[in-house]
PDB file of N, CA and C in Angstrom:
ATOM      1  N   MET A   1     118.772  74.072 105.937  1.00 63.00           N
ATOM      2  CA  MET A   1     117.481  73.753 106.337  1.00 63.00           C
ATOM      3  C   MET A   1     117.103  72.293 105.942  1.00 63.00           C
ATOM      4  N   ASN A   2     116.238  71.823 107.034  1.00 88.00           N
ATOM      5  CA  ASN A   2     115.969  70.270 106.649  1.00 88.00           C
ATOM      6  C   ASN A   2     114.550  70.260 105.837  1.00 88.00           C
ATOM      7  N   PHE A   3     114.225  68.980 105.522  1.00 89.00           N
ATOM      8  CA  PHE A   3     113.252  68.917 104.829  1.00 89.00           C
ATOM      9  C   PHE A   3     111.929  69.352 105.340  1.00 89.00           C
ATOM     10  N   LEU A   4     111.829  69.100 106.517  1.00 90.00           N
ATOM     11  CA  LEU A   4     110.680  69.660 107.411  1.00 90.00           C
ATOM     12  C   LEU A   4     110.268  70.981 107.156  1.00 90.00           C
ATOM     13  N   SER A   5     111.277  71.718 107.582  1.00 93.00           N
ATOM     14  CA  SER A   5     111.061  73.327 107.650  1.00 93.00           C
ATOM     15  C   SER A   5     111.015  73.684 106.178  1.00 93.00           C
ATOM     16  N   VAL A   6     111.502  73.109 105.329  1.00 91.00           N
ATOM     17  CA  VAL A   6     111.237  73.595 103.927  1.00 91.00           C
ATOM     18  C   VAL A   6     109.923  73.262 103.348  1.00 91.00           C
ATOM     19  N   SER A   7     109.376  72.021 103.820  1.00 92.00           N
ATOM     20  CA  SER A   7     108.017  71.853 103.463  1.00 92.00           C
ATOM     21  C   SER A   7     106.801  72.773 103.939  1.00 92.00           C
ATOM     22  N   ILE A   8     107.227  73.018 105.232  1.00 90.00           N
ATOM     23  CA  ILE A   8     106.494  73.946 106.088  1.00 90.00           C
ATOM     24  C   ILE A   8     106.285  75.079 105.446  1.00 90.00           C
ATOM     25  N   TRP A   9     107.420  75.599 105.096  1.00 91.00           N
ATOM     26  CA  TRP A   9     107.599  76.833 104.452  1.00 91.00           C
ATOM     27  C   TRP A   9     106.890  77.144 103.143  1.00 91.00           C
ATOM     28  N   LEU A  10     107.051  76.121 102.420  1.00 91.00           N
ATOM     29  CA  LEU A  10     106.286  76.053 101.014  1.00 91.00           C
ATOM     30  C   LEU A  10     104.656  75.825 101.335  1.00 91.00           C
ATOM     31  N   VAL A  11     104.181  75.150 102.200  1.00 91.00           N
ATOM     32  CA  VAL A  11     102.789  75.046 102.440  1.00 91.00           C
ATOM     33  C   VAL A  11     102.179  76.447 103.022  1.00 91.00           C
ATOM     34  N   GLY A  12     103.029  77.256 103.817  1.00 92.00           N
ATOM     35  CA  GLY A  12     102.921  78.476 104.177  1.00 92.00           C
ATOM     36  C   GLY A  12     102.735  79.683 103.235  1.00 92.00           C
ATOM     37  N   ARG A  13     103.540  79.307 102.103  1.00 90.00           N
ATOM     38  CA  ARG A  13     103.786  80.294 101.054  1.00 90.00           C
ATOM     39  C   ARG A  13     102.359  80.023 100.225  1.00 90.00           C
ATOM     40  N   ARG A  14     102.006  78.761 100.028  1.00 90.00           N
ATOM     41  CA  ARG A  14     101.018  78.356  99.155  1.00 90.00           C
ATOM     42  C   ARG A  14      99.703  79.083  99.969  1.00 90.00           C
ATOM     43  N   LYS A  15      99.476  78.784 101.275  1.00 89.00           N
ATOM     44  CA  LYS A  15      98.490  79.414 101.942  1.00 89.00           C
ATOM     45  C   LYS A  15      98.364  80.756 101.692  1.00 89.00           C
ATOM     46  N   MET A  16      99.523  81.628 101.957  1.00 87.00           N
ATOM     47  CA  MET A  16      99.569  82.890 101.813  1.00 87.00           C
ATOM     48  C   MET A  16      98.941  83.464 100.412  1.00 87.00           C
ATOM     49  N   SER A  17      99.521  82.743  99.289  1.00 88.00           N
ATOM     50  CA  SER A  17      98.980  83.043  97.909  1.00 88.00           C
ATOM     51  C   SER A  17      97.737  82.873  97.710  1.00 88.00           C
ATOM     52  N   GLN A  18      97.057  81.696  98.414  1.00 88.00           N
ATOM     53  CA  GLN A  18      95.733  81.509  98.298  1.00 88.00           C
ATOM     54  C   GLN A  18      94.748  82.894  98.748  1.00 88.00           C
ATOM     55  N   VAL A  19      95.307  83.168 100.189  1.00 88.00           N
ATOM     56  CA  VAL A  19      94.530  84.105 100.699  1.00 88.00           C
ATOM     57  C   VAL A  19      94.570  85.324  99.921  1.00 88.00           C
ATOM     58  N   ARG A  20      95.957  85.768  99.435  1.00 89.00           N
ATOM     59  CA  ARG A  20      95.803  86.875  98.578  1.00 89.00           C
ATOM     60  C   ARG A  20      94.988  86.645  97.278  1.00 89.00           C
ATOM     61  N   HIS A  21      94.962  85.691  96.656  1.00 89.00           N
ATOM     62  CA  HIS A  21      94.206  85.702  95.584  1.00 89.00           C
ATOM     63  C   HIS A  21      92.812  85.716  95.943  1.00 89.00           C
ATOM     64  N   LEU A  22      92.184  85.180  96.858  1.00 92.00           N
ATOM     65  CA  LEU A  22      90.734  85.365  97.422  1.00 92.00           C
ATOM     66  C   LEU A  22      90.627  86.764  97.767  1.00 92.00           C
ATOM     67  N   ARG A  23      91.400  87.509  98.250  1.00 93.00           N
ATOM     68  CA  ARG A  23      91.260  89.021  98.742  1.00 93.00           C
ATOM     69  C   ARG A  23      91.283  89.711  97.386  1.00 93.00           C
ATOM     70  N   LEU A  24      91.998  89.412  96.337  1.00 92.00           N
ATOM     71  CA  LEU A  24      91.862  89.944  95.149  1.00 92.00           C
ATOM     72  C   LEU A  24      90.494  89.808  94.342  1.00 92.00           C
ATOM     73  N   LEU A  25      90.007  88.475  94.404  1.00 94.00           N
ATOM     74  CA  LEU A  25      88.738  88.181  93.808  1.00 94.00           C
ATOM     75  C   LEU A  25      87.473  88.851  94.587  1.00 94.00           C
ATOM     76  N   GLY A  26      87.847  89.178  95.897  1.00 94.00           N
ATOM     77  CA  GLY A  26      86.715  89.634  96.571  1.00 94.00           C
ATOM     78  C   GLY A  26      86.862  91.262  96.183  1.00 94.00           C
ATOM     79  N   LEU A  27      87.828  91.836  95.939  1.00 95.00           N
ATOM     80  CA  LEU A  27      88.089  93.169  95.593  1.00 95.00           C
ATOM     81  C   LEU A  27      87.285  93.394  94.477  1.00 95.00           C
ATOM     82  N   LEU A  28      87.603  92.574  93.520  1.00 95.00           N
ATOM     83  CA  LEU A  28      87.006  92.367  91.987  1.00 95.00           C
ATOM     84  C   LEU A  28      85.719  92.454  91.837  1.00 95.00           C
ATOM     85  N   ALA A  29      85.118  91.457  92.735  1.00 96.00           N
ATOM     86  CA  ALA A  29      83.562  91.337  92.925  1.00 96.00           C
ATOM     87  C   ALA A  29      83.129  92.735  93.465  1.00 96.00           C
ATOM     88  N   THR A  30      83.461  93.160  94.415  1.00 96.00           N
ATOM     89  CA  THR A  30      83.138  94.238  95.255  1.00 96.00           C
ATOM     90  C   THR A  30      82.869  95.320  94.431  1.00 96.00           C
ATOM     91  N   SER A  31      83.940  95.679  93.440  1.00 96.00           N
ATOM     92  CA  SER A  31      84.025  96.852  92.771  1.00 96.00           C
ATOM     93  C   SER A  31      82.967  96.599  91.353  1.00 96.00           C
ATOM     94  N   THR A  32      83.034  95.436  90.960  1.00 96.00           N
ATOM     95  CA  THR A  32      82.321  95.106  89.860  1.00 96.00           C
ATOM     96  C   THR A  32      80.525  95.426  90.305  1.00 96.00           C
ATOM     97  N   TRP A  33      80.094  94.938  91.625  1.00 96.00           N
ATOM     98  CA  TRP A  33      78.833  94.925  92.353  1.00 96.00           C
ATOM     99  C   TRP A  33      78.578  96.572  92.570  1.00 96.00           C
ATOM    100  N   LEU A  34      79.834  97.158  92.768  1.00 95.00           N
ATOM    101  CA  LEU A  34      79.403  98.521  93.104  1.00 95.00           C
ATOM    102  C   LEU A  34      79.343  99.490  91.699  1.00 95.00           C
ATOM    103  N   SER A  35      79.860  99.142  90.645  1.00 95.00           N
ATOM    104  CA  SER A  35      79.738  99.763  89.679  1.00 95.00           C
ATOM    105  C   SER A  35      78.353  99.376  88.883  1.00 95.00           C
ATOM    106  N   LEU A  36      77.773  98.151  89.223  1.00 95.00           N
ATOM    107  CA  LEU A  36      76.486  97.791  88.790  1.00 95.00           C
ATOM    108  C   LEU A  36      75.436  98.634  89.408  1.00 95.00           C
ATOM    109  N   LEU A  37      75.631  98.743  90.574  1.00 94.00           N
ATOM    110  CA  LEU A  37      74.848  99.209  91.678  1.00 94.00           C
ATOM    111  C   LEU A  37      74.671 101.058  91.208  1.00 94.00           C
ATOM    112  N   ALA A  38      75.855 101.345  90.883  1.00 94.00           N
ATOM    113  CA  ALA A  38      75.945 103.142  90.537  1.00 94.00           C
ATOM    114  C   ALA A  38      75.092 103.208  89.305  1.00 94.00           C
ATOM    115  N   ARG A  39      75.374 102.297  88.283  1.00 94.00           N
ATOM    116  CA  ARG A  39      74.705 102.511  87.005  1.00 94.00           C
ATOM    117  C   ARG A  39      73.106 102.313  87.219  1.00 94.00           C
ATOM    118  N   THR A  40      72.783 101.301  88.296  1.00 93.00           N
ATOM    119  CA  THR A  40      71.367 101.084  88.488  1.00 93.00           C
ATOM    120  C   THR A  40      70.742 102.467  89.083  1.00 93.00           C
ATOM    121  N   LEU A  41      71.357 103.005  89.961  1.00 92.00           N
ATOM    122  CA  LEU A  41      70.944 104.243  90.673  1.00 92.00           C
ATOM    123  C   LEU A  41      70.836 105.389  89.615  1.00 92.00           C
ATOM    124  N   SER A  42      71.692 105.432  88.912  1.00 88.00           N
ATOM    125  CA  SER A  42      71.885 106.756  87.910  1.00 88.00           C
ATOM    126  C   SER A  42      70.857 106.773  87.019  1.00 88.00           C
ATOM    127  N   THR A  43      70.229 105.506  86.623  1.00 79.00           N
ATOM    128  CA  THR A  43      69.316 105.438  85.338  1.00 79.00           C
ATOM    129  C   THR A  43      67.876 106.071  86.093  1.00 79.00           C
TER     130      THR A  43
END
């Protein structure tokens, strides 16, 4: 593999990990919000 393909592969990997990180953050925020909402509704 030449340098260009390696750099493209690394950038692609970094982008994918960022997307996965954002998705995990979104899931965490959603679950936190849902638990807060359930606690508010239950009282």
